[in-house]
Amino acid sequence: MEKTILLCDMNSFFASVHQSYNPQLRNKPVIVAGNPEKRKGIVVAASYDAKAKGVYTTMRFYRARKLCPEAVFVQPNHALYRRYSEAIMRFLRRIAPCEVASVDEAYLDISELVAKGHTARIIAEYIQDKLYRELLIPSSIGAGPTKLIAKMCADVKKPGGFVEMGARQYRTYFWPQTVGSLHGCGKSTAERLQRKGIRTIGELAAQPVEDLRSWFGKKGEYLHQAANGTYESPVNPERQKGEKSIGSSRTFAFDTMDQALIAKTAREFSEKLADKLKQKQKKAKTIVVEVKFDYRQAVSRSLALAGATDEAEEIYRAAMQLYEVYFSSQPLRLFGIRLHHLLDEEYEQLRFSF
């Protein structure tokens, strides 16, 4: 089966989230900046009408204000961004295998849908329409036979665009462009290439891979394949950037079966982890107890809760239940609690309707 991959990119995501959440910000230029009240800091994100005035990410507050005095400045709200992101990713996972690339980007492997007669354009337009109608979040989508080509295509037409290319079209379109526009070729790498006389993606593609390998090591192989449009990596639904779990553990001086000591340690960890959850505005869905016997490899057992929690008492009860059922009959050298499947506190409140 030939592969067809989509890269869904939420346009000006932070600014779009504020406009979605607060109706008073709609149809106005919005700039997300460090501290609007004190009128200082840097621009974190800007809506496209603000970008049209020359505002860009990392610009100083005073400069952005000068360029776009009519803009509404808002402070970053990462908990809100996570809520929107999680709702969007849940929706995308219902369509096809989905790999979360960042808070505002995801790859979808739609190969099976295409094999059944659907086109990448129809699927992309459905996603874009749904995201905008339900959440007022605009998106650009790229499509191609690999993740890299899909990623490069998604950047061609923003906001709200759709671009699909095969490997041959990719080479025709991107080879005349500068190496700095190649995904994965950072500023310092681009400067090194330019010092060696390699200025375009096409020139990079024509460079012998042995030369690139000698200059950049393994990354040289990636650069050669990426420039030629041949670099491939599968969509991995298990991969997700960001914090997936938090935990605490302790190694005892001697192996112990002292249940009072274990209970005291579990209570301490539960309170510590509950505090962390509240600070991060998260709740945990799965409690894991991890132990070691002597210096052997760690063993763990987990318990999925009926509902996500940030309460120390619930964490403690689940941890002690796991300990008593699985580990209380053997001396332990290490005891730990880890919380998995971290969700935002208000994750239930933002859902798509179908």
CSV table of N, CA, C and O in Angstrom, one decimal, residues 196-284:
chain,number,residue,atom,x,y,z
A,196,LYS,N,30.3,26.1,2.8
A,196,LYS,CA,30.8,25.2,1.9
A,196,LYS,C,30.3,25.3,0.5
A,196,LYS,O,30.5,24.5,-0.4
A,197,GLY,N,29.6,26.4,0.3
A,197,GLY,CA,29.0,26.7,-1.0
A,197,GLY,C,27.7,26.0,-1.4
A,197,GLY,O,27.3,26.1,-2.5
A,198,ILE,N,27.1,25.4,-0.4
A,198,ILE,CA,25.8,24.8,-0.6
A,198,ILE,C,24.7,25.7,-0.1
A,198,ILE,O,24.5,25.8,1.1
A,199,ARG,N,24.0,26.3,-1.0
A,199,ARG,CA,23.0,27.3,-0.6
A,199,ARG,C,21.5,26.9,-0.8
A,199,ARG,O,20.7,27.4,-0.1
A,200,THR,N,21.3,26.0,-1.7
A,200,THR,CA,19.9,25.6,-2.0
A,200,THR,C,19.7,24.1,-1.6
A,200,THR,O,20.7,23.3,-1.5
A,201,ILE,N,18.4,23.7,-1.5
A,201,ILE,CA,18.1,22.3,-1.1
A,201,ILE,C,18.5,21.4,-2.3
A,201,ILE,O,19.0,20.3,-2.1
A,202,GLY,N,18.4,21.9,-3.5
A,202,GLY,CA,18.9,21.1,-4.7
A,202,GLY,C,20.4,20.9,-4.7
A,202,GLY,O,20.8,19.8,-5.0
A,203,GLU,N,21.2,21.9,-4.3
A,203,GLU,CA,22.6,21.7,-4.2
A,203,GLU,C,22.9,20.7,-3.1
A,203,GLU,O,23.9,19.9,-3.2
A,204,LEU,N,22.2,20.8,-2.0
A,204,LEU,CA,22.4,19.8,-0.9
A,204,LEU,C,22.0,18.4,-1.4
A,204,LEU,O,22.7,17.4,-1.1
A,205,ALA,N,21.0,18.2,-2.1
A,205,ALA,CA,20.6,16.9,-2.6
A,205,ALA,C,21.6,16.3,-3.6
A,205,ALA,O,21.8,15.1,-3.6
A,206,ALA,N,22.3,17.2,-4.3
A,206,ALA,CA,23.4,16.7,-5.2
A,206,ALA,C,24.7,16.5,-4.6
A,206,ALA,O,25.6,15.8,-5.2
A,207,GLN,N,24.9,16.9,-3.4
A,207,GLN,CA,26.1,16.7,-2.7
A,207,GLN,C,26.3,15.2,-2.3
A,207,GLN,O,25.4,14.6,-1.8
A,208,PRO,N,27.5,14.6,-2.6
A,208,PRO,CA,27.7,13.2,-2.2
A,208,PRO,C,27.4,13.0,-0.7
A,208,PRO,O,27.8,13.8,0.2
A,209,VAL,N,26.7,11.9,-0.4
A,209,VAL,CA,26.3,11.6,1.0
A,209,VAL,C,27.5,11.4,1.8
A,209,VAL,O,27.5,11.7,3.0
A,210,GLU,N,28.6,10.9,1.2
A,210,GLU,CA,29.9,10.7,2.0
A,210,GLU,C,30.4,12.0,2.6
A,210,GLU,O,30.9,12.0,3.7
A,211,ASP,N,30.3,13.1,1.7
A,211,ASP,CA,30.8,14.4,2.2
A,211,ASP,C,29.9,14.8,3.4
A,211,ASP,O,30.5,15.3,4.4
A,212,LEU,N,28.6,14.7,3.2
A,212,LEU,CA,27.7,15.2,4.3
A,212,LEU,C,27.9,14.4,5.6
A,212,LEU,O,27.9,14.9,6.7
A,213,ARG,N,28.2,13.1,5.4
A,213,ARG,CA,28.4,12.2,6.6
A,213,ARG,C,29.7,12.6,7.3
A,213,ARG,O,29.8,12.6,8.5
A,214,SER,N,30.7,13.0,6.5
A,214,SER,CA,32.0,13.4,7.1
A,214,SER,C,31.9,14.7,7.8
A,214,SER,O,32.6,15.0,8.8
A,215,TRP,N,31.0,15.6,7.4
A,215,TRP,CA,30.9,16.9,8.0
A,215,TRP,C,29.9,16.9,9.2
A,215,TRP,O,30.1,17.6,10.2
A,216,PHE,N,28.8,16.1,9.1
A,216,PHE,CA,27.8,16.2,10.1
A,216,PHE,C,27.5,14.8,10.8
A,216,PHE,O,26.6,14.8,11.6
A,217,GLY,N,28.3,13.8,10.5
A,217,GLY,CA,28.0,12.5,11.1
A,217,GLY,C,26.7,11.9,10.6
A,217,GLY,O,26.3,12.1,9.4
A,218,LYS,N,25.9,11.3,11.4
A,218,LYS,CA,24.7,10.6,11.0
A,218,LYS,C,23.7,11.6,10.5
A,218,LYS,O,22.8,11.3,9.6
A,219,LYS,N,23.7,12.9,11.0
A,219,LYS,CA,22.8,13.9,10.6
A,219,LYS,C,23.0,14.2,9.1
A,219,LYS,O,22.0,14.6,8.4
A,220,GLY,N,24.2,14.0,8.6
A,220,GLY,CA,24.5,14.2,7.2
A,220,GLY,C,23.6,13.3,6.3
A,220,GLY,O,23.2,13.7,5.2
A,221,GLU,N,23.4,12.0,6.7
A,221,GLU,CA,22.6,11.1,6.0
A,221,GLU,C,21.1,11.6,5.9
A,221,GLU,O,20.5,11.6,4.9
A,222,TYR,N,20.7,12.1,7.1
A,222,TYR,CA,19.3,12.7,7.1
A,222,TYR,C,19.2,13.9,6.2
A,222,TYR,O,18.2,13.9,5.4
A,223,LEU,N,20.2,14.8,6.2
A,223,LEU,CA,20.1,15.9,5.3
A,223,LEU,C,20.0,15.6,3.8
A,223,LEU,O,19.3,16.1,3.1
A,224,HIS,N,20.8,14.5,3.5
A,224,HIS,CA,20.8,14.1,2.1
A,224,HIS,C,19.5,13.5,1.7
A,224,HIS,O,18.9,13.8,0.6
A,225,GLN,N,19.0,12.6,2.5
A,225,GLN,CA,17.7,12.0,2.3
A,225,GLN,C,16.5,13.0,2.3
A,225,GLN,O,15.6,13.0,1.4
A,226,ALA,N,16.6,13.9,3.2
A,226,ALA,CA,15.5,15.0,3.3
A,226,ALA,C,15.5,15.9,2.1
A,226,ALA,O,14.5,16.2,1.5
A,227,ALA,N,16.7,16.3,1.7
A,227,ALA,CA,16.8,17.1,0.5
A,227,ALA,C,16.3,16.4,-0.7
A,227,ALA,O,15.7,17.1,-1.6
A,228,ASN,N,16.5,15.1,-0.8
A,228,ASN,CA,16.0,14.4,-2.0
A,228,ASN,C,14.5,13.9,-1.9
A,228,ASN,O,14.0,13.3,-2.8
A,229,GLY,N,13.9,14.1,-0.7
A,229,GLY,CA,12.6,13.7,-0.5
A,229,GLY,C,12.4,12.2,-0.2
A,229,GLY,O,11.3,11.7,-0.4
A,230,THR,N,13.5,11.6,0.2
A,230,THR,CA,13.5,10.1,0.4
A,230,THR,C,13.5,9.7,1.8
A,230,THR,O,13.4,8.5,2.1
A,231,TYR,N,13.6,10.7,2.7
A,231,TYR,CA,13.7,10.3,4.2
A,231,TYR,C,12.3,9.8,4.6
A,231,TYR,O,11.3,10.5,4.4
A,232,GLU,N,12.3,8.7,5.3
A,232,GLU,CA,11.0,8.1,5.7
A,232,GLU,C,11.1,7.7,7.2
A,232,GLU,O,12.1,7.2,7.7
A,233,SER,N,10.0,7.9,7.9
A,233,SER,CA,9.9,7.4,9.2
A,233,SER,C,8.4,7.2,9.4
A,233,SER,O,7.6,8.0,9.0
A,234,PRO,N,8.0,6.1,10.1
A,234,PRO,CA,6.5,5.8,10.2
A,234,PRO,C,5.8,6.7,11.1
A,234,PRO,O,6.4,7.3,12.1
A,235,VAL,N,4.5,6.9,10.9
A,235,VAL,CA,3.7,7.6,11.9
A,235,VAL,C,3.6,6.7,13.1
A,235,VAL,O,3.2,5.6,13.0
A,236,ASN,N,4.0,7.2,14.3
A,236,ASN,CA,4.0,6.5,15.5
A,236,ASN,C,3.0,7.0,16.5
A,236,ASN,O,3.3,8.0,17.2
A,237,PRO,N,1.8,6.4,16.6
A,237,PRO,CA,0.8,6.9,17.6
A,237,PRO,C,1.2,6.9,19.0
A,237,PRO,O,0.6,7.5,19.8
A,238,GLU,N,2.3,6.1,19.3
A,238,GLU,CA,2.7,6.0,20.7
A,238,GLU,C,3.6,7.2,21.1
A,238,GLU,O,3.8,7.4,22.3
A,239,ARG,N,4.1,7.9,20.1
A,239,ARG,CA,5.1,9.0,20.4
A,239,ARG,C,4.3,10.2,20.7
A,239,ARG,O,3.4,10.6,19.9
A,240,GLN,N,4.6,10.9,21.8
A,240,GLN,CA,4.0,12.2,22.1
A,240,GLN,C,5.0,13.0,22.9
A,240,GLN,O,5.4,12.5,24.0
A,241,LYS,N,5.3,14.2,22.4
A,241,LYS,CA,6.2,15.0,23.2
A,241,LYS,C,5.5,15.5,24.4
A,241,LYS,O,4.3,15.7,24.5
A,242,GLY,N,6.3,15.9,25.4
A,242,GLY,CA,5.8,16.5,26.6
A,242,GLY,C,5.8,15.5,27.7
A,242,GLY,O,6.2,14.3,27.6
A,243,GLU,N,5.5,16.0,28.9
A,243,GLU,CA,5.5,15.1,30.1
A,243,GLU,C,4.4,14.1,30.1
A,243,GLU,O,3.3,14.4,29.9
A,244,LYS,N,4.8,12.8,30.3
A,244,LYS,CA,3.8,11.8,30.3
A,244,LYS,C,3.5,11.2,31.7
A,244,LYS,O,2.5,10.6,31.9
A,245,SER,N,4.5,11.4,32.6
A,245,SER,CA,4.3,10.9,33.9
A,245,SER,C,5.1,11.7,34.9
A,245,SER,O,6.1,12.4,34.5
A,246,ILE,N,4.8,11.6,36.2
A,246,ILE,CA,5.6,12.1,37.3
A,246,ILE,C,5.7,11.0,38.3
A,246,ILE,O,4.8,10.2,38.5
A,247,GLY,N,6.7,11.1,39.1
A,247,GLY,CA,6.9,10.0,40.1
A,247,GLY,C,7.9,10.3,41.2
A,247,GLY,O,8.7,11.3,41.0
A,248,SER,N,7.9,9.5,42.2
A,248,SER,CA,8.9,9.6,43.3
A,248,SER,C,9.3,8.2,43.7
A,248,SER,O,8.4,7.3,43.7
A,249,SER,N,10.5,8.0,44.1
A,249,SER,CA,10.9,6.7,44.6
A,249,SER,C,12.0,6.8,45.6
A,249,SER,O,12.7,7.9,45.7
A,250,ARG,N,12.2,5.8,46.4
A,250,ARG,CA,13.3,5.8,47.4
A,250,ARG,C,13.9,4.4,47.6
A,250,ARG,O,13.2,3.4,47.6
A,251,THR,N,15.2,4.4,47.6
A,251,THR,CA,16.0,3.2,47.9
A,251,THR,C,16.3,3.1,49.4
A,251,THR,O,16.9,4.1,49.9
A,252,PHE,N,15.9,2.1,50.0
A,252,PHE,CA,16.1,1.9,51.5
A,252,PHE,C,17.5,1.4,51.7
A,252,PHE,O,18.2,0.8,50.9
A,253,ALA,N,18.0,1.7,52.9
A,253,ALA,CA,19.4,1.2,53.3
A,253,ALA,C,19.5,-0.3,53.3
A,253,ALA,O,20.5,-0.9,53.0
A,254,PHE,N,18.4,-1.0,53.7
A,254,PHE,CA,18.3,-2.4,53.8
A,254,PHE,C,17.0,-2.9,53.2
A,254,PHE,O,16.0,-2.1,53.2
A,255,ASP,N,16.9,-4.1,52.8
A,255,ASP,CA,15.6,-4.7,52.3
A,255,ASP,C,14.7,-4.6,53.5
A,255,ASP,O,15.0,-5.0,54.6
A,256,THR,N,13.4,-4.3,53.2
A,256,THR,CA,12.5,-4.1,54.3
A,256,THR,C,11.1,-4.7,54.0
A,256,THR,O,10.7,-4.6,52.8
A,257,MET,N,10.5,-5.2,55.0
A,257,MET,CA,9.1,-5.6,54.9
A,257,MET,C,8.2,-4.9,55.9
A,257,MET,O,7.1,-5.2,56.2
A,258,ASP,N,8.8,-3.8,56.4
A,258,ASP,CA,8.1,-2.9,57.4
A,258,ASP,C,7.0,-2.2,56.8
A,258,ASP,O,7.2,-1.2,56.1
A,259,GLN,N,5.7,-2.7,57.0
A,259,GLN,CA,4.6,-2.1,56.3
A,259,GLN,C,4.3,-0.7,56.8
A,259,GLN,O,3.8,0.2,56.0
A,260,ALA,N,4.7,-0.4,58.0
A,260,ALA,CA,4.5,1.0,58.5
A,260,ALA,C,5.4,2.0,57.8
A,260,ALA,O,5.0,3.1,57.4
A,261,LEU,N,6.6,1.5,57.5
A,261,LEU,CA,7.6,2.4,56.8
A,261,LEU,C,7.1,2.6,55.3
A,261,LEU,O,7.2,3.7,54.8
A,262,ILE,N,6.6,1.5,54.7
A,262,ILE,CA,6.1,1.6,53.3
A,262,ILE,C,4.9,2.5,53.3
A,262,ILE,O,4.8,3.4,52.4
A,263,ALA,N,4.0,2.4,54.3
A,263,ALA,CA,2.8,3.3,54.3
A,263,ALA,C,3.2,4.7,54.5
A,263,ALA,O,2.7,5.6,53.8
A,264,LYS,N,4.2,5.0,55.4
A,264,LYS,CA,4.6,6.4,55.6
A,264,LYS,C,5.3,6.9,54.3
A,264,LYS,O,5.0,8.1,54.0
A,265,THR,N,6.1,6.1,53.7
A,265,THR,CA,6.7,6.6,52.4
A,265,THR,C,5.7,6.8,51.3
A,265,THR,O,5.7,7.8,50.6
A,266,ALA,N,4.7,5.9,51.2
A,266,ALA,CA,3.6,6.1,50.2
A,266,ALA,C,2.8,7.4,50.5
A,266,ALA,O,2.4,8.1,49.6
A,267,ARG,N,2.5,7.6,51.8
A,267,ARG,CA,1.8,8.9,52.2
A,267,ARG,C,2.6,10.1,51.7
A,267,ARG,O,2.1,11.1,51.2
A,268,GLU,N,3.9,10.1,52.0
A,268,GLU,CA,4.8,11.2,51.7
A,268,GLU,C,4.8,11.5,50.2
A,268,GLU,O,4.6,12.6,49.7
A,269,PHE,N,5.0,10.4,49.4
A,269,PHE,CA,5.0,10.5,48.0
A,269,PHE,C,3.7,11.0,47.4
A,269,PHE,O,3.6,11.8,46.5
A,270,SER,N,2.6,10.4,47.9
A,270,SER,CA,1.2,10.8,47.5
A,270,SER,C,1.0,12.3,47.6
A,270,SER,O,0.4,12.9,46.7
A,271,GLU,N,1.3,12.8,48.8
A,271,GLU,CA,1.1,14.3,49.0
A,271,GLU,C,2.0,15.1,48.1
A,271,GLU,O,1.6,16.1,47.6
A,272,LYS,N,3.2,14.7,47.9
A,272,LYS,CA,4.2,15.4,47.1
A,272,LYS,C,3.7,15.4,45.6
A,272,LYS,O,3.7,16.4,44.9
A,273,LEU,N,3.2,14.2,45.1
A,273,LEU,CA,2.8,14.1,43.8
A,273,LEU,C,1.5,14.9,43.5
A,273,LEU,O,1.2,15.5,42.5
A,274,ALA,N,0.6,14.9,44.5
A,274,ALA,CA,-0.7,15.6,44.4
A,274,ALA,C,-0.4,17.1,44.3
A,274,ALA,O,-1.0,17.8,43.5
A,275,ASP,N,0.6,17.6,45.1
A,275,ASP,CA,1.0,19.0,45.0
A,275,ASP,C,1.5,19.3,43.6
A,275,ASP,O,1.2,20.4,43.0
A,276,LYS,N,2.3,18.4,43.0
A,276,LYS,CA,2.8,18.6,41.7
A,276,LYS,C,1.7,18.7,40.7
A,276,LYS,O,1.7,19.5,39.7
A,277,LEU,N,0.7,17.8,40.8
A,277,LEU,CA,-0.4,17.8,39.9
A,277,LEU,C,-1.2,19.1,39.9
A,277,LEU,O,-1.5,19.7,38.9
A,278,LYS,N,-1.4,19.6,41.1
A,278,LYS,CA,-2.1,20.9,41.3
A,278,LYS,C,-1.3,22.0,40.7
A,278,LYS,O,-1.9,22.9,40.0
A,279,GLN,N,0.0,22.0,40.9
A,279,GLN,CA,0.8,23.1,40.3
A,279,GLN,C,0.7,23.1,38.8
A,279,GLN,O,0.7,24.1,38.1
A,280,LYS,N,0.7,21.9,38.2
A,280,LYS,CA,0.7,21.7,36.8
A,280,LYS,C,-0.7,21.8,36.2
A,280,LYS,O,-0.9,21.7,35.0
A,281,GLN,N,-1.7,21.9,37.1
A,281,GLN,CA,-3.1,21.9,36.7
A,281,GLN,C,-3.4,20.6,35.9
A,281,GLN,O,-4.1,20.6,34.8
A,282,LYS,N,-3.0,19.5,36.5
A,282,LYS,CA,-3.2,18.1,35.8
A,282,LYS,C,-3.9,17.2,36.8
A,282,LYS,O,-3.9,17.4,38.0
A,283,LYS,N,-4.4,16.1,36.2
A,283,LYS,CA,-4.9,15.0,37.0
A,283,LYS,C,-4.4,13.7,36.4
A,283,LYS,O,-4.1,13.7,35.2
A,284,ALA,N,-4.3,12.7,37.3
A,284,ALA,CA,-3.7,11.4,36.8
A,284,ALA,C,-4.8,10.4,36.7
A,284,ALA,O,-5.6,10.3,37.6
